[in-house]
Tab-separated table of C-alpha atoms and ligand atoms in Angstrom:
chain	number	residue	atom	x	y	z
I	74	MET	CA	13.284	27.779	70.700
I	75	ARG	CA	11.314	30.872	71.286
I	76	ILE	CA	9.323	31.447	68.265
I	77	LEU	CA	7.233	34.641	67.344
I	78	VAL	CA	4.652	34.467	64.559
I	79	THR	CA	3.858	37.934	62.984
I	80	GLY	CA	0.266	38.273	61.911
I	81	GLY	CA	-3.209	37.681	63.301
I	82	GLY	CA	-5.389	35.976	60.692
I	83	GLY	CA	-6.441	32.329	59.902
I	84	ARG	CA	-3.312	31.665	58.369
I	85	GLU	CA	-1.394	32.651	61.440
I	86	HIS	CA	-3.711	30.604	63.602
I	87	ALA	CA	-2.948	27.650	61.458
I	88	LEU	CA	0.663	28.264	61.573
I	89	CYS	CA	0.639	28.643	65.353
I	90	TRP	CA	-1.425	25.535	65.818
I	91	ALA	CA	1.289	23.516	63.740
I	92	ILE	CA	4.303	25.274	65.401
I	93	SER	CA	2.884	24.877	68.858
I	94	ALA	CA	2.801	20.996	68.311
I	95	SER	CA	6.493	21.055	67.596
I	96	PRO	CA	9.009	19.675	70.318
I	97	LEU	CA	11.511	22.276	69.173
I	98	CYS	CA	9.084	25.158	70.255
I	99	THR	CA	9.464	26.015	73.943
I	100	LYS	CA	7.548	29.333	73.824
I	101	LEU	CA	5.279	30.552	71.223
I	102	LEU	CA	4.253	34.223	70.818
I	103	CYS	CA	2.027	35.848	68.176
I	104	ALA	CA	1.631	39.551	67.289
I	105	PRO	CA	-0.937	40.720	67.222
I	106	GLY	CA	-2.775	37.281	67.122
I	107	ASN	CA	-6.358	36.879	67.858
I	108	ALA	CA	-8.864	35.268	70.221
I	109	GLY	CA	-8.225	31.739	68.708
I	110	ILE	CA	-4.611	32.011	68.418
I	111	ALA	CA	-4.540	32.921	72.195
I	112	GLN	CA	-5.408	29.173	72.828
I	113	VAL	CA	-1.983	28.203	71.485
I	114	ALA	CA	0.208	31.118	71.849
I	115	GLN	CA	0.693	34.195	73.870
I	116	CYS	CA	-0.669	37.227	71.760
I	117	ILE	CA	0.883	40.565	72.109
I	118	ASP	CA	-0.774	43.580	70.618
I	119	VAL	CA	1.816	44.869	68.022
I	120	PRO	CA	0.443	45.246	64.510
I	121	ALA	CA	1.917	43.124	61.718
I	122	GLU	CA	2.689	46.162	59.766
I	123	ASP	CA	4.602	47.972	62.600
I	124	VAL	CA	8.096	46.590	61.483
I	125	GLU	CA	9.928	48.389	64.108
I	126	GLY	CA	7.359	47.263	66.918
I	127	GLN	CA	7.865	43.737	65.642
I	128	VAL	CA	11.713	44.005	65.945
I	129	ALA	CA	11.593	45.557	69.416
I	130	LEU	CA	9.114	42.806	70.503
I	131	ALA	CA	11.317	39.969	69.156
I	132	LEU	CA	14.460	41.479	70.914
I	133	ALA	CA	12.602	42.113	74.286
I	134	GLU	CA	11.246	38.560	74.246
I	135	LYS	CA	14.648	37.000	73.242
I	136	ILE	CA	12.992	35.300	70.245
I	137	ASP	CA	15.116	32.789	68.337
I	138	PHE	CA	12.976	32.619	65.167
I	139	VAL	CA	10.273	34.742	63.678
I	140	VAL	CA	7.660	33.448	61.234
I	141	ILE	CA	6.221	36.195	59.101
I	142	GLY	CA	2.781	35.551	57.929
I	143	PRO	CA	1.536	38.499	55.784
I	144	GLU	CA	3.114	40.197	52.827
I	145	THR	CA	2.954	43.815	54.112
I	146	PRO	CA	5.767	43.449	56.657
I	147	LEU	CA	7.777	41.349	54.187
I	148	VAL	CA	7.534	43.943	51.662
I	149	ALA	CA	8.488	46.633	54.113
I	150	GLY	CA	11.690	44.732	54.967
I	151	LEU	CA	10.980	43.046	58.343
I	152	ALA	CA	13.164	40.084	57.506
I	153	ASP	CA	16.112	42.379	56.600
I	154	ARG	CA	15.541	44.280	59.923
I	155	LEU	CA	15.438	41.165	61.919
I	156	ALA	CA	18.598	40.084	60.270
I	157	LYS	CA	20.381	43.213	61.137
I	158	VAL	CA	19.719	42.644	64.868
I	159	GLY	CA	20.754	39.037	64.572
I	160	ILE	CA	17.320	37.255	64.793
I	161	LYS	CA	16.513	34.479	62.161
I	162	ALA	CA	13.248	34.725	60.178
I	163	PHE	CA	11.125	32.729	57.949
I	164	GLY	CA	10.291	35.007	54.925
I	165	PRO	CA	12.148	36.641	52.070
I	166	SER	CA	14.191	39.895	52.132
I	167	MET	CA	12.519	43.051	51.003
I	168	GLU	CA	14.166	42.792	47.642
I	169	ALA	CA	12.990	39.213	47.157
I	170	ALA	CA	9.638	39.966	48.325
I	171	GLN	CA	9.242	42.154	45.042
I	172	LEU	CA	8.073	38.918	43.514
I	173	GLU	CA	4.827	39.916	45.271
I	174	GLY	CA	5.371	43.626	45.886
I	175	SER	CA	5.688	44.538	42.242
I	176	LYS	CA	3.869	42.731	39.524
I	177	GLY	CA	6.077	44.324	36.841
I	178	PHE	CA	9.214	43.143	38.610
I	179	THR	CA	7.877	39.429	38.317
I	180	LYS	CA	6.615	39.857	34.704
I	181	ASP	CA	10.085	41.244	33.609
I	182	LEU	CA	11.750	38.335	35.495
I	183	CYS	CA	9.575	35.840	33.658
I	184	ARG	CA	10.273	37.531	30.303
I	185	ARG	CA	14.059	37.466	30.829
I	186	TYR	CA	14.152	33.818	32.037
I	187	GLN	CA	11.380	32.551	29.656
I	188	ILE	CA	9.089	31.449	32.520
I	189	PRO	CA	5.601	30.782	31.134
I	190	THR	CA	3.246	33.554	31.941
I	191	GLY	CA	0.659	35.668	30.018
I	192	ALA	CA	1.998	38.254	27.341
I	193	TYR	CA	2.093	41.781	28.896
I	194	GLU	CA	3.475	45.277	28.904
I	195	ARG	CA	4.062	47.790	31.711
I	196	PHE	CA	2.843	51.412	31.583
I	197	THR	CA	3.001	54.690	33.564
I	198	ASP	CA	1.529	56.765	30.675
I	199	LEU	CA	-2.158	56.614	30.250
I	200	ASP	CA	-2.321	57.355	26.546
I	201	LYS	CA	0.085	54.473	25.809
I	202	ALA	CA	-1.852	52.162	28.077
I	203	ILE	CA	-5.107	52.919	26.267
I	204	ALA	CA	-3.330	52.414	22.984
I	205	TYR	CA	-2.224	49.037	24.024
I	206	ILE	CA	-5.732	47.996	25.153
I	207	GLU	CA	-7.330	49.235	21.928
I	208	ALA	CA	-4.720	47.344	19.937
I	209	ASN	CA	-5.180	44.100	21.923
I	210	GLY	CA	-8.988	44.144	22.536
I	211	ALA	CA	-10.769	42.300	25.472
I	212	PRO	CA	-10.828	40.370	27.567
I	213	ILE	CA	-7.719	41.783	29.051
I	214	VAL	CA	-6.360	42.156	32.555
I	215	VAL	CA	-5.302	45.380	34.288
I	216	LYS	CA	-3.108	45.104	37.363
I	217	ALA	CA	-1.696	47.784	39.699
I	218	ASP	CA	1.910	47.196	40.160
I	219	GLY	CA	2.095	47.362	43.978
I	220	LEU	CA	0.195	45.846	46.876
I	221	ALA	CA	-3.427	46.899	46.725
I	222	ALA	CA	-4.907	44.761	49.454
I	223	GLY	CA	-6.192	42.137	46.828
I	224	LYS	CA	-8.149	44.776	44.913
I	225	GLY	CA	-5.554	45.868	42.296
I	226	VAL	CA	-6.527	43.365	39.563
I	227	VAL	CA	-9.257	43.953	37.044
I	228	VAL	CA	-10.280	41.165	34.828
I	229	ALA	CA	-11.821	43.368	31.999
I	230	GLU	CA	-14.423	41.830	29.805
I	231	THR	CA	-14.679	44.813	27.629
I	232	VAL	CA	-12.262	47.439	26.311
I	233	GLU	CA	-14.273	50.107	28.063
I	234	GLN	CA	-13.732	48.366	31.422
I	235	ALA	CA	-10.108	47.931	30.836
I	236	GLU	CA	-9.657	51.800	29.939
I	237	SER	CA	-11.644	52.883	32.964
I	238	ALA	CA	-9.561	50.612	35.169
I	239	VAL	CA	-6.277	52.118	33.819
I	240	ARG	CA	-7.716	55.538	34.160
I	241	ASP	CA	-8.583	54.903	37.758
I	242	MET	CA	-5.062	53.741	38.461
I	243	LEU	CA	-2.885	56.124	36.377
I	244	ALA	CA	-4.935	59.165	36.404
I	245	GLY	CA	-7.390	58.808	39.350
I	246	ASN	CA	-4.742	57.739	42.030
I	247	ARG	CA	-7.057	54.831	42.869
I	248	PHE	CA	-4.214	52.904	44.589
I	249	GLY	CA	-1.881	55.684	45.302
I	250	ALA	CA	1.766	54.773	44.460
I	251	ALA	CA	0.841	51.146	44.128
I	252	GLY	CA	-1.276	51.984	41.070
I	253	ALA	CA	1.060	54.639	39.507
I	254	SER	CA	2.471	52.009	37.309
I	255	VAL	CA	0.292	49.145	35.678
I	256	VAL	CA	0.789	45.819	34.131
I	257	ILE	CA	-1.598	45.111	31.239
I	258	GLU	CA	-1.821	41.375	30.635
I	259	GLU	CA	-3.161	38.723	28.384
I	260	PHE	CA	-6.363	37.017	29.639
I	261	LEU	CA	-5.436	33.389	30.584
I	262	ASP	CA	-8.094	30.701	30.129
I	263	GLY	CA	-8.152	27.556	32.277
I	264	GLU	CA	-8.427	26.459	35.892
I	265	GLU	CA	-6.608	28.151	38.733
I	266	ALA	CA	-4.729	26.374	41.466
I	267	SER	CA	-2.170	27.315	44.104
I	268	LEU	CA	1.155	25.792	44.325
I	269	PHE	CA	3.301	26.349	47.508
I	270	ALA	CA	6.913	25.728	47.547
I	271	LEU	CA	9.394	26.203	50.346
I	272	THR	CA	12.659	27.525	49.229
I	273	ASP	CA	16.076	28.266	50.832
I	274	GLY	CA	17.214	30.330	47.861
I	275	GLU	CA	18.531	27.344	46.073
I	276	HIS	CA	16.498	24.299	46.362
I	277	ALA	CA	12.606	24.135	46.537
I	278	LEU	CA	10.327	21.733	48.140
I	279	ALA	CA	6.738	21.482	46.847
I	280	LEU	CA	3.964	21.272	49.493
I	281	ALA	CA	0.577	19.801	48.840
I	282	GLY	CA	-1.525	21.602	46.266
I	283	ALA	CA	-4.630	23.453	47.103
I	284	GLN	CA	-7.451	25.470	45.496
I	285	ASP	CA	-9.287	28.358	46.984
I	286	HIS	CA	-12.614	30.189	46.036
I	287	LYS	CA	-11.903	33.835	45.524
I	288	ARG	CA	-15.551	34.988	44.876
I	289	ALA	CA	-17.858	35.847	47.697
I	290	PHE	CA	-20.941	33.767	46.649
I	291	ASP	CA	-21.919	30.212	45.506
I	292	GLY	CA	-21.233	29.183	42.039
I	293	ASP	CA	-18.137	31.482	42.102
I	294	LYS	CA	-20.262	34.543	41.718
I	295	GLY	CA	-20.019	37.913	43.245
I	296	PRO	CA	-16.990	40.214	44.173
I	297	ASN	CA	-13.529	39.156	44.591
I	298	THR	CA	-12.325	38.396	48.177
I	299	GLY	CA	-9.152	37.301	50.034
I	300	GLY	CA	-10.651	33.616	49.719
I	301	MET	CA	-13.902	32.244	51.006
I	302	GLY	CA	-12.668	28.658	51.308
I	303	ALA	CA	-10.082	26.252	50.221
I	304	TYR	CA	-9.310	22.521	49.965
I	305	SER	CA	-6.396	20.077	49.470
I	306	PRO	CA	-5.569	18.016	47.536
I	307	ALA	CA	-6.490	19.754	44.309
I	308	PRO	CA	-7.318	17.071	41.736
I	309	ILE	CA	-5.859	19.302	39.081
I	310	LEU	CA	-2.558	19.635	40.855
I	311	ASP	CA	-1.634	15.971	40.682
I	312	ALA	CA	1.847	14.809	41.032
I	313	ALA	CA	2.692	15.084	37.247
I	314	MET	CA	1.209	18.720	37.196
I	315	VAL	CA	3.155	19.588	40.530
I	316	GLU	CA	6.344	18.294	38.812
I	317	ARG	CA	5.699	20.362	35.605
I	318	ALA	CA	4.954	23.389	37.285
I	319	MET	CA	7.953	23.165	39.621
I	320	ASN	CA	10.288	22.410	36.646
I	321	GLU	CA	8.858	24.936	34.332
I	322	ILE	CA	7.949	27.747	36.764
I	323	VAL	CA	9.013	27.574	40.505
I	324	LEU	CA	12.608	26.099	40.022
I	325	PRO	CA	13.354	28.498	37.097
I	326	THR	CA	12.357	31.466	39.272
I	327	VAL	CA	14.367	30.169	42.227
I	328	ARG	CA	17.372	30.039	39.992
I	329	ALA	CA	16.692	33.328	38.325
I	330	MET	CA	16.510	35.095	41.682
I	331	LYS	CA	19.690	33.586	42.865
I	332	ALA	CA	21.430	34.513	39.639
I	333	ASP	CA	20.220	38.077	40.023
I	334	GLY	CA	21.760	38.265	43.466
I	335	ILE	CA	18.560	38.273	45.353
I	336	PRO	CA	17.746	34.685	46.562
I	337	PHE	CA	14.309	34.138	47.654
I	338	LYS	CA	13.904	32.370	51.084
I	339	GLY	CA	10.581	31.417	52.450
I	340	VAL	CA	7.379	30.163	50.714
I	341	LEU	CA	6.826	30.978	47.202
I	342	TYR	CA	3.108	30.820	46.390
I	343	ALA	CA	2.676	30.398	42.750
I	344	GLY	CA	-0.920	31.247	41.598
I	345	LEU	CA	-1.316	29.114	38.357
I	346	MET	CA	-3.598	29.080	35.490
I	347	ILE	CA	-3.657	25.610	34.161
I	348	GLY	CA	-4.745	25.615	30.581
I	349	LYS	CA	-4.612	23.497	27.459
I	350	ASN	CA	-0.862	24.065	27.204
I	351	GLY	CA	-0.076	23.376	30.755
I	352	PRO	CA	0.568	25.692	33.599
I	353	LYS	CA	1.273	29.384	33.279
I	354	LEU	CA	2.069	31.816	36.147
I	355	ILE	CA	-0.695	34.355	37.110
I	356	GLU	CA	1.212	35.906	39.866
I	357	TYR	CA	3.515	35.164	42.854
I	358	ASN	CA	3.011	35.830	46.489
I	359	CYS	CA	5.762	35.939	48.864
I	360	ARG	CA	4.001	34.196	51.797
I	361	PHE	CA	1.576	31.371	52.646
I	362	GLY	CA	-1.917	31.561	51.140
I	363	ASP	CA	-4.940	32.336	53.415
I	364	PRO	CA	-7.024	30.291	53.671
I	365	GLU	CA	-4.936	27.652	51.787
I	366	THR	CA	-2.579	27.253	54.864
I	367	GLN	CA	-5.332	26.185	57.010
I	368	VAL	CA	-5.963	23.067	54.910
I	369	LEU	CA	-2.242	22.504	54.393
I	370	MET	CA	-1.440	22.487	58.059
I	371	MET	CA	-4.382	20.068	58.652
I	372	ARG	CA	-2.802	17.608	56.261
I	373	LEU	CA	0.813	17.965	57.308
I	374	LYS	CA	2.050	15.141	59.398
I	375	SER	CA	5.584	16.208	59.775
I	376	ASP	CA	7.060	18.791	62.148
I	377	ILE	CA	6.791	22.071	60.350
I	378	VAL	CA	9.570	23.921	62.415
I	379	PRO	CA	12.711	22.218	60.809
I	380	ALA	CA	11.222	22.993	57.402
I	381	LEU	CA	10.727	26.609	58.241
I	382	ILE	CA	14.159	26.809	59.710
I	383	ALA	CA	15.784	25.190	56.740
I	384	CYS	CA	14.351	27.977	54.489
I	385	ALA	CA	16.311	30.429	56.428
I	386	ASP	CA	19.485	28.309	57.054
I	387	GLY	CA	19.789	26.252	53.876
I	388	GLY	CA	19.723	22.502	53.863
I	389	LEU	CA	16.143	22.193	52.415
I	390	LYS	CA	17.563	19.636	49.946
I	391	HIS	CA	17.835	17.111	52.697
I	392	LEU	CA	14.307	17.632	53.905
I	393	ASP	CA	11.176	15.939	53.216
I	394	LEU	CA	7.548	16.448	54.456
I	395	ARG	CA	4.906	13.890	55.058
I	396	TRP	CA	1.260	14.633	54.221
I	397	SER	CA	-1.843	12.725	55.249
I	398	ASN	CA	-3.770	11.133	52.407
I	399	ASP	CA	-6.957	12.615	53.880
I	400	ALA	CA	-8.576	15.565	52.207
I	401	ALA	CA	-9.024	18.771	54.082
I	402	LEU	CA	-11.429	21.675	53.448
I	403	THR	CA	-11.961	25.024	55.119
I	404	VAL	CA	-14.997	27.187	55.073
I	405	VAL	CA	-14.628	30.892	55.609
I	406	MET	CA	-17.304	32.519	57.679
I	407	ALA	CA	-17.424	36.261	57.027
I	408	ALA	CA	-19.177	39.143	58.468
I	409	ASN	CA	-22.252	40.133	56.355
I	410	GLY	CA	-21.292	42.796	53.830
I	411	TYR	CA	-17.765	41.431	53.347
I	412	PRO	CA	-15.830	42.278	51.076
I	413	ASP	CA	-17.500	45.726	51.128
I	414	ALA	CA	-18.399	47.351	54.495
I	415	TYR	CA	-19.267	45.217	57.454
I	416	LYS	CA	-19.906	45.446	61.240
I	417	LYS	CA	-17.436	44.441	63.833
I	418	GLY	CA	-18.136	43.450	67.312
I	419	THR	CA	-21.096	41.088	66.942
I	420	GLU	CA	-21.015	38.055	69.171
I	421	ILE	CA	-20.327	34.456	68.037
I	422	ARG	CA	-21.621	31.553	69.878
I	423	GLY	CA	-21.458	27.809	69.510
I	424	LEU	CA	-17.681	27.558	68.915
I	425	GLU	CA	-17.157	25.042	71.392
I	426	ALA	CA	-19.686	22.530	69.928
I	427	ALA	CA	-18.463	23.151	66.503
I	428	GLY	CA	-14.832	22.252	67.498
I	429	LYS	CA	-16.091	19.015	68.977
I	430	VAL	CA	-17.276	17.654	65.497
I	431	GLU	CA	-14.974	14.921	64.374
I	432	GLY	CA	-11.979	15.950	62.233
I	433	VAL	CA	-12.773	19.672	62.693
I	434	GLN	CA	-10.642	22.529	63.887
I	435	VAL	CA	-12.084	25.989	63.860
I	436	PHE	CA	-9.245	28.623	63.021
I	437	HIS	CA	-9.944	32.228	63.925
I	438	ALA	CA	-9.288	34.697	61.221
I	439	GLY	CA	-10.706	37.987	62.779
I	440	THR	CA	-11.926	37.632	66.290
I	441	LYS	CA	-11.481	39.250	69.541
I	442	ALA	CA	-12.192	38.146	73.125
I	443	ASP	CA	-14.405	40.183	75.412
I	444	GLY	CA	-14.235	38.303	78.652
I	445	PRO	CA	-15.744	34.789	77.954
I	446	ARG	CA	-17.438	36.302	74.715
I	447	ILE	CA	-15.989	35.899	71.321
I	448	LEU	CA	-16.572	38.848	69.017
I	449	ALA	CA	-16.191	39.296	65.295
I	450	ASN	CA	-13.267	41.515	64.505
I	451	GLY	CA	-12.662	41.438	60.752
I	452	GLY	CA	-14.263	40.765	57.329
I	453	ARG	CA	-13.024	37.053	57.257
I	454	VAL	CA	-13.798	35.862	60.878
I	455	LEU	CA	-13.644	32.090	61.061
I	456	ASN	CA	-12.234	29.162	59.038
I	457	VAL	CA	-14.107	26.039	59.879
I	458	THR	CA	-11.719	23.427	58.768
I	459	ALA	CA	-12.190	19.586	58.591
I	460	THR	CA	-10.260	16.488	57.374
I	461	ALA	CA	-11.666	13.190	56.330
I	462	PRO	CA	-10.840	10.318	54.025
I	463	THR	CA	-12.673	11.895	51.204
I	464	VAL	CA	-13.473	15.519	50.053
I	465	GLU	CA	-17.299	14.834	50.479
I	466	GLU	CA	-16.801	13.611	54.040
I	467	ALA	CA	-14.556	16.521	54.862
I	468	ARG	CA	-17.224	18.915	53.320
I	469	ALA	CA	-19.958	17.213	55.357
I	470	ARG	CA	-17.864	17.573	58.657
I	471	ALA	CA	-17.093	21.147	57.973
I	472	TYR	CA	-20.675	22.264	57.328
I	473	LYS	CA	-21.913	20.238	60.330
I	474	ALA	CA	-19.826	22.445	62.497
I	475	VAL	CA	-20.774	25.667	60.578
I	476	ASP	CA	-24.439	24.801	61.344
I	477	LEU	CA	-23.478	24.587	65.028
I	478	ILE	CA	-22.118	28.135	65.067
I	479	ASP	CA	-24.626	30.577	66.068
I	480	TRP	CA	-23.564	33.890	64.390
I	481	PRO	CA	-26.527	35.468	62.544
I	482	GLU	CA	-24.256	38.446	61.464
I	483	GLY	CA	-22.113	36.162	59.263
I	484	PHE	CA	-22.293	34.155	56.044
I	485	CYS	CA	-20.362	31.569	54.175
I	486	ARG	CA	-20.478	29.776	50.883
I	487	ARG	CA	-22.183	26.340	50.698
I	488	ASP	CA	-20.341	24.939	47.787
I	489	ILE	CA	-16.656	24.891	48.882
I	490	ALA	CA	-14.738	22.236	46.818
I	491	TRP	CA	-17.366	21.962	44.197
I	492	ARG	CA	-14.809	21.124	41.546
I	493	ALA	CA	-13.161	18.415	43.640
I	494	VAL	CA	-16.452	16.838	44.467
I	495	ALA	CA	-17.766	16.967	40.736
I	496	ARG	CA	-14.622	15.301	39.612
I	497	ARG	CA	-15.152	12.228	41.974
I	498	PRO	CA	-16.313	9.106	40.224
S	158	LIG	P1	-5.098	38.692	42.580
S	158	LIG	O1	-6.054	39.648	43.307
S	158	LIG	O2	-3.890	39.337	42.283
S	158	LIG	O3	-5.123	37.458	43.451
S	158	LIG	O4	-5.905	38.304	41.268
S	158	LIG	C1	-7.194	38.067	41.272
S	158	LIG	C2	-7.684	37.106	40.391
S	158	LIG	O5	-7.691	37.745	38.942
S	158	LIG	C3	-6.713	35.843	40.254
S	158	LIG	O6	-7.028	34.927	41.099
S	158	LIG	C4	-7.335	35.367	38.690
S	158	LIG	O7	-8.681	34.776	38.939
S	158	LIG	C5	-7.631	36.605	37.983
S	158	LIG	N1	-6.487	36.852	37.086
S	158	LIG	C6	-5.344	37.611	37.297
S	158	LIG	N2	-4.593	37.756	36.133
S	158	LIG	C7	-5.310	36.953	35.185
S	158	LIG	C8	-5.012	36.555	33.828
S	158	LIG	N3	-3.944	37.082	33.128
S	158	LIG	N4	-5.991	35.903	33.281
S	158	LIG	C9	-7.179	35.405	33.906
S	158	LIG	N5	-7.328	35.753	35.115
S	158	LIG	C10	-6.458	36.508	35.924
S	159	LIG	N1	-5.925	32.711	49.124
S	159	LIG	C1	-5.331	33.984	48.440
S	159	LIG	C2	-4.304	34.566	49.087
S	159	LIG	O1	-3.749	34.220	50.043
S	159	LIG	O2	-3.830	35.578	48.430
């Protein structure tokens, strides 16, 4: 099969790394890709968001199967456009991608089908939103309805913060159309975890669990980011908790989407809050997590390609995936300043030595080659990923590799997996 992966981050590097190992893959392309992906796939400079460009590329290259990494092209209908020209894709239709593209859509679905999630209301009117905040008090969570590059959620500790957030969104045009409608939601207490399930619209197969670190600095402090590190397994997502979350949240969602005539095919990423009364849904994403995918791909022993194809074609019911018992952990190296303004184009050295540490794979998240030099080309730049029999050993290996990377213009957290490490006897 000729396979095209859409995207160019660490998630796509990990997916390309896994797909390139499949005997089913005869040719692998990635658009736009990055300097690391170029080691396992042919990279072509078409932006992931350029739906028509991706379709044209897939046609020109006689692609049999497209694996769509990020949410933006999914929400913009890339899977539908590919289906129209007869090309199979991994990833939901535009309508099904509303599970990520509209927080209100998901909340309403949960309400109609009694899927556990925080209490909420939706607003487009500022006065009504403020009245709701005042009636409910803080802490309370304000969310822009649409995609806002991970910045559309405000966990407000005070009524004033919540009011200023809805004012920004509903009156101040903070996120444009994405913030013209908001969800105001109950604050959920507990521990967060990410559950990924492949689905063919009817059946769902849970993948290994993972946890990520959303805050920029050690101790889970500082601003929210796309994710500064991740690890798998996540002790809180043991087999019993996965089964519960599948039965109470994921499978009811898959059935609800099918019943509503918009079956979801692809990977459903459930952001869960696990509290005293069990798991509740925080939100869905309609794609693999980044950087969670990097640790999942390191632990996956089976060929991923048949599983991705089964999501598109059906037949997931007969499929099983095998996972290594080892722990995997990834440390994100980001450009100084991230998630705010940062510099591009600084040189990274020492990647070869880092990649030679036992059990380590360095996935590239935002890099560009300049002849033999590797330059930073994004906010999150590298994902230094390691496996080992225990999470402590995986962590030691990952930081040993991090310390071999010579990139003074970058930083990373030093405490990835602290929860899992603290839980070990
Ligand atoms: P997002 O940017 O959509 O990934 O959400 C950012 C983060 O906000 C989540 O990972 C949670 O930590 C937090 N969050 C979102 N909704 C809630 C909620 N209802 N209660 C508590 N925390 C929340
Ligand atoms: N790791 C968070 C995300 O992929 O959205």
